[in-house]
PDB file of C-alpha atoms in Angstrom:
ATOM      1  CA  UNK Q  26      10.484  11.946 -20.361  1.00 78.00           C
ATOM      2  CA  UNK Q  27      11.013  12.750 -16.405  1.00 84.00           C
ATOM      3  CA  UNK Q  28      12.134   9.697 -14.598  1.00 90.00           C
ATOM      4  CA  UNK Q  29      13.094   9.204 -11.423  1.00 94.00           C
ATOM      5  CA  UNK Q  30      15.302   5.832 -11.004  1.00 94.00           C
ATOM      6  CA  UNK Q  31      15.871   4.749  -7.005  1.00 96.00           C
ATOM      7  CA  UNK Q  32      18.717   2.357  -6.502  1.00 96.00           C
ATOM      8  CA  UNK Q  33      20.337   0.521  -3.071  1.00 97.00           C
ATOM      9  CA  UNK Q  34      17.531  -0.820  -1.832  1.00 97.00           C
ATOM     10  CA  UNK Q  35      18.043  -4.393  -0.417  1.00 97.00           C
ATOM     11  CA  UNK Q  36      18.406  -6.838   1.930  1.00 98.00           C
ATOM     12  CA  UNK Q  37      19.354  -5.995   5.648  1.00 98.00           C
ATOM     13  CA  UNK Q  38      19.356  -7.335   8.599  1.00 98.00           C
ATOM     14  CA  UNK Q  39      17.675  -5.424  12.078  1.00 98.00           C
ATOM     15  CA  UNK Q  40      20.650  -3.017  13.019  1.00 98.00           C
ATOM     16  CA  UNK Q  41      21.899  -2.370   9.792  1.00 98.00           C
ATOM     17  CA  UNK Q  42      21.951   0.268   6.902  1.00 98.00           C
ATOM     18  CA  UNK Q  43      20.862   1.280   3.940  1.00 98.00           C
ATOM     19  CA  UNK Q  44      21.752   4.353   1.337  1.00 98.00           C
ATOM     20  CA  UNK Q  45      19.144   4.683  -1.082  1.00 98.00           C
ATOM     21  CA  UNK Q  46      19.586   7.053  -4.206  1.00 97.00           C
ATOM     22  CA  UNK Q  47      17.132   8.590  -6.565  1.00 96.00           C
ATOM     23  CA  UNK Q  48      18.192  10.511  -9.502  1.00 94.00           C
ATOM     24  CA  UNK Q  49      15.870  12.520 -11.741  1.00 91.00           C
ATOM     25  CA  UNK Q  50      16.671  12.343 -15.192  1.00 89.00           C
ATOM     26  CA  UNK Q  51      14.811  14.471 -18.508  1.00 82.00           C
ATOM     27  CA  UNK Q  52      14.515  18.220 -18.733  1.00 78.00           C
ATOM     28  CA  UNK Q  53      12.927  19.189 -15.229  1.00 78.00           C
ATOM     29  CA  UNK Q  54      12.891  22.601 -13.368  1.00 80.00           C
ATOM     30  CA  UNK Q  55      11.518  24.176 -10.566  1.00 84.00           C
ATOM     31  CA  UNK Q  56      11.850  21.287  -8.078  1.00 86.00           C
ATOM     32  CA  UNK Q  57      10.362  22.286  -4.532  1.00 90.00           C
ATOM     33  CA  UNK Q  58      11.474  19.093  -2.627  1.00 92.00           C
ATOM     34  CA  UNK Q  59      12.293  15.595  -3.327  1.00 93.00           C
ATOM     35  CA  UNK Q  60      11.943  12.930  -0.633  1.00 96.00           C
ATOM     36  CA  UNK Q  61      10.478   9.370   0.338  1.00 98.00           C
ATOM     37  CA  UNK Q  62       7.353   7.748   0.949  1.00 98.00           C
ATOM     38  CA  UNK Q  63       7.301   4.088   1.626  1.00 98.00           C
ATOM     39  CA  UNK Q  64       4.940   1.101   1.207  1.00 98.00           C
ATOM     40  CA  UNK Q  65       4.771  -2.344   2.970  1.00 97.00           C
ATOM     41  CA  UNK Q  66       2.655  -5.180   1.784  1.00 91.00           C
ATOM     42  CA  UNK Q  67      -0.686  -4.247   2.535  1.00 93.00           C
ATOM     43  CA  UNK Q  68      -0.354  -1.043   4.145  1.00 96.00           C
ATOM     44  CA  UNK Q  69      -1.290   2.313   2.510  1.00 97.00           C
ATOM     45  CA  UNK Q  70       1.798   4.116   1.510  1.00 97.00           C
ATOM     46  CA  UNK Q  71       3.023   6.696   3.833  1.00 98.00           C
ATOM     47  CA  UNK Q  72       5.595   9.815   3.975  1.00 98.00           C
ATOM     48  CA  UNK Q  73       9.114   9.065   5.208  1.00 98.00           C
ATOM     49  CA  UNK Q  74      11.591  11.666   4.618  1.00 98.00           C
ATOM     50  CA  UNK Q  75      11.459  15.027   2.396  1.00 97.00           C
ATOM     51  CA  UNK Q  76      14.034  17.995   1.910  1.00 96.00           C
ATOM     52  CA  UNK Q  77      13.429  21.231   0.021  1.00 93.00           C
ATOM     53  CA  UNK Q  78      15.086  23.135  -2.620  1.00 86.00           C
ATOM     54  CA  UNK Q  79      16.705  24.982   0.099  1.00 88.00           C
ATOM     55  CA  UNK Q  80      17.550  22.340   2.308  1.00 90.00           C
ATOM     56  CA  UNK Q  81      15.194  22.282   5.160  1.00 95.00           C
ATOM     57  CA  UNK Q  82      14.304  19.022   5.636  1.00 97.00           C
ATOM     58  CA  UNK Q  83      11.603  16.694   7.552  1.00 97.00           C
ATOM     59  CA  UNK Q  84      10.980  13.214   8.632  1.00 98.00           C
ATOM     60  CA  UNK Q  85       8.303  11.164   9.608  1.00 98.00           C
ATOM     61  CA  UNK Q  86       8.235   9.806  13.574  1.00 98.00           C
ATOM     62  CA  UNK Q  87       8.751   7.068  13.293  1.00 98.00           C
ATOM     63  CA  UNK Q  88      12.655   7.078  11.460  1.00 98.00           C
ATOM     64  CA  UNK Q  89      13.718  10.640  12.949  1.00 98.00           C
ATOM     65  CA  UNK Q  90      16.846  10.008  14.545  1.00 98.00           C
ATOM     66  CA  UNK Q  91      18.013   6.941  12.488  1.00 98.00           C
ATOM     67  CA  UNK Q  92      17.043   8.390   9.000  1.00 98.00           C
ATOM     68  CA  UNK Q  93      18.794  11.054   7.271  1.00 98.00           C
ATOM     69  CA  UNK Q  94      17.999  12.736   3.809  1.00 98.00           C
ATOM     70  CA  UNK Q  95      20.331  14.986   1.669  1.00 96.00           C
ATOM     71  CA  UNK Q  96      20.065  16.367  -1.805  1.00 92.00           C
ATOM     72  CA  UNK Q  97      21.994  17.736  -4.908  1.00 88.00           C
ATOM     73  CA  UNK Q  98      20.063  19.956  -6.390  1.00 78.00           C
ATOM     74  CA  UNK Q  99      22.905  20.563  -9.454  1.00 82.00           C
ATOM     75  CA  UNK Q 100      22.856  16.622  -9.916  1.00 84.00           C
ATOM     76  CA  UNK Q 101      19.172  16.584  -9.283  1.00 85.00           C
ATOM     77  CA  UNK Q 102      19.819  13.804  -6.610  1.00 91.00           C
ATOM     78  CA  UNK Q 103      18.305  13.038  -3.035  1.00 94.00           C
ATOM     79  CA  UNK Q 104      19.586   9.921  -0.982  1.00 96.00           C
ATOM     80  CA  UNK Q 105      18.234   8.984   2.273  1.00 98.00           C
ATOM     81  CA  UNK Q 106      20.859   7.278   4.518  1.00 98.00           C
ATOM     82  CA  UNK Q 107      19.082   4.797   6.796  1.00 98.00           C
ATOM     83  CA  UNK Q 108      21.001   3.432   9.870  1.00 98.00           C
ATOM     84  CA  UNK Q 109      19.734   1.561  13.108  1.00 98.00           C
ATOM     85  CA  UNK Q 110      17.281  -0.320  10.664  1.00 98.00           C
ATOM     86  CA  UNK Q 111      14.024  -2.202  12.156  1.00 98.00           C
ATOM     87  CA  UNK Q 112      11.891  -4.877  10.324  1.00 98.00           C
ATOM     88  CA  UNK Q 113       9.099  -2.302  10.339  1.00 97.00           C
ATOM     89  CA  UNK Q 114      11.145  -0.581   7.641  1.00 98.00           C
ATOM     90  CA  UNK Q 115      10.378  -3.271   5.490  1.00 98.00           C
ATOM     91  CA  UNK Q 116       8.294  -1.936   2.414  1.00 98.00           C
ATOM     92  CA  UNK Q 117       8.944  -0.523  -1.136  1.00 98.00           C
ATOM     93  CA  UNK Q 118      10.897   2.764  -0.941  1.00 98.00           C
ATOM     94  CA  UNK Q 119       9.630   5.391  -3.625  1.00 98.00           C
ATOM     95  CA  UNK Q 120      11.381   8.671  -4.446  1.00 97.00           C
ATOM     96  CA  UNK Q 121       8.831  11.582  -4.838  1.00 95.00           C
ATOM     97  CA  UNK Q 122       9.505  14.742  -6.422  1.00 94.00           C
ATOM     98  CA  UNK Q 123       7.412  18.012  -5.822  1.00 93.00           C
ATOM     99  CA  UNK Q 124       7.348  21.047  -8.871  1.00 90.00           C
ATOM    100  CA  UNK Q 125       6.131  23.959  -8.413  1.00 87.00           C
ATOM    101  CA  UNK Q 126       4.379  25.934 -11.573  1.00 87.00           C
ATOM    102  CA  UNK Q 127       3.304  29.102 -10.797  1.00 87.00           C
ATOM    103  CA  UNK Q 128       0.916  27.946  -7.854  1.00 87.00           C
ATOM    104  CA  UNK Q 129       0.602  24.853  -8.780  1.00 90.00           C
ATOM    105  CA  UNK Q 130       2.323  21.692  -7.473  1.00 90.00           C
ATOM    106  CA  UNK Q 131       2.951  18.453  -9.783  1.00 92.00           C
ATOM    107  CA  UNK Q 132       4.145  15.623  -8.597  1.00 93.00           C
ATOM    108  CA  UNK Q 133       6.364  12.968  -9.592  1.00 94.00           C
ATOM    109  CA  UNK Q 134       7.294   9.429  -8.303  1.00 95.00           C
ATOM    110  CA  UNK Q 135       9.865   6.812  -9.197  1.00 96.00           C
ATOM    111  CA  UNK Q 136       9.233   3.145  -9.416  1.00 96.00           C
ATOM    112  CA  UNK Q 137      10.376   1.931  -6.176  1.00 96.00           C
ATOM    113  CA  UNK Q 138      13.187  -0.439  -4.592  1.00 97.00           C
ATOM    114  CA  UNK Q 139      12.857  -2.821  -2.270  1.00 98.00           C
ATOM    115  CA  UNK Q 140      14.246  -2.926   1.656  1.00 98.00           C
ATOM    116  CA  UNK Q 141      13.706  -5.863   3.060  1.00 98.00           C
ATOM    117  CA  UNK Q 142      15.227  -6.126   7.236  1.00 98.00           C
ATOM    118  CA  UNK Q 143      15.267  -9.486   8.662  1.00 97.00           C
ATOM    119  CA  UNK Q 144      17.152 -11.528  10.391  1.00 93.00           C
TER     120      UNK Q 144
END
């Protein structure tokens, strides 16, 4: 019933930018944080970008400074904005959602979209 449906990923060449959107749809409360993780072909998948219920946000090394994540919590919506792009950014992009119940944390992901930078 929960979904979470990224969108704008793409094809992009070194330099250039990317918005990608995910949007949670179905009855969920008590989000914690919604962010990013990424995969490239072959590679384990690894964190990228995540912002809290409140706001506070975090990013991995490697994109701080060109990345930038945002949220809606009313529309239940995170994008992450990526500028200055490299082709080491090339991988599957998938939203993640963290909930909270009581002290427990469930976790959530969407299917994925594609960012491909090259030239």
């Amino acid at each position: 019933q929960v979904q979470l449906v990224e969108s704008g990923g793409g094809l992009v060449q070194p330099g250039g930018s990317l918005r990608l959107s995910c949007v949670v749809s179905g009855t969920i409360r008590n989000i914690r944080a919604m962010g990013w993780f990424r995969q490239a072909p072959g590679k384990q998948r690894e964190f990228v970008a995540q912002i809290s219920s409140v706001g506070v946000s975090n990013y991995a090394d490697s994109v701080k400074g060109r990345f930038t994540i945002s949220r809606d919590n009313a529309k239940k919506t995170v994008t992450l904005q990526m500028n200055s792009l490299k082709p080491e950014d090339t991988a599957v992009y998938y939203c993640n959602v963290k909930r909270v119940i009581a002290t427990s944390i469930l976790t959530y992901w969407g299917q994925g979209t594609p960012v491909t930078v090259s030239s």
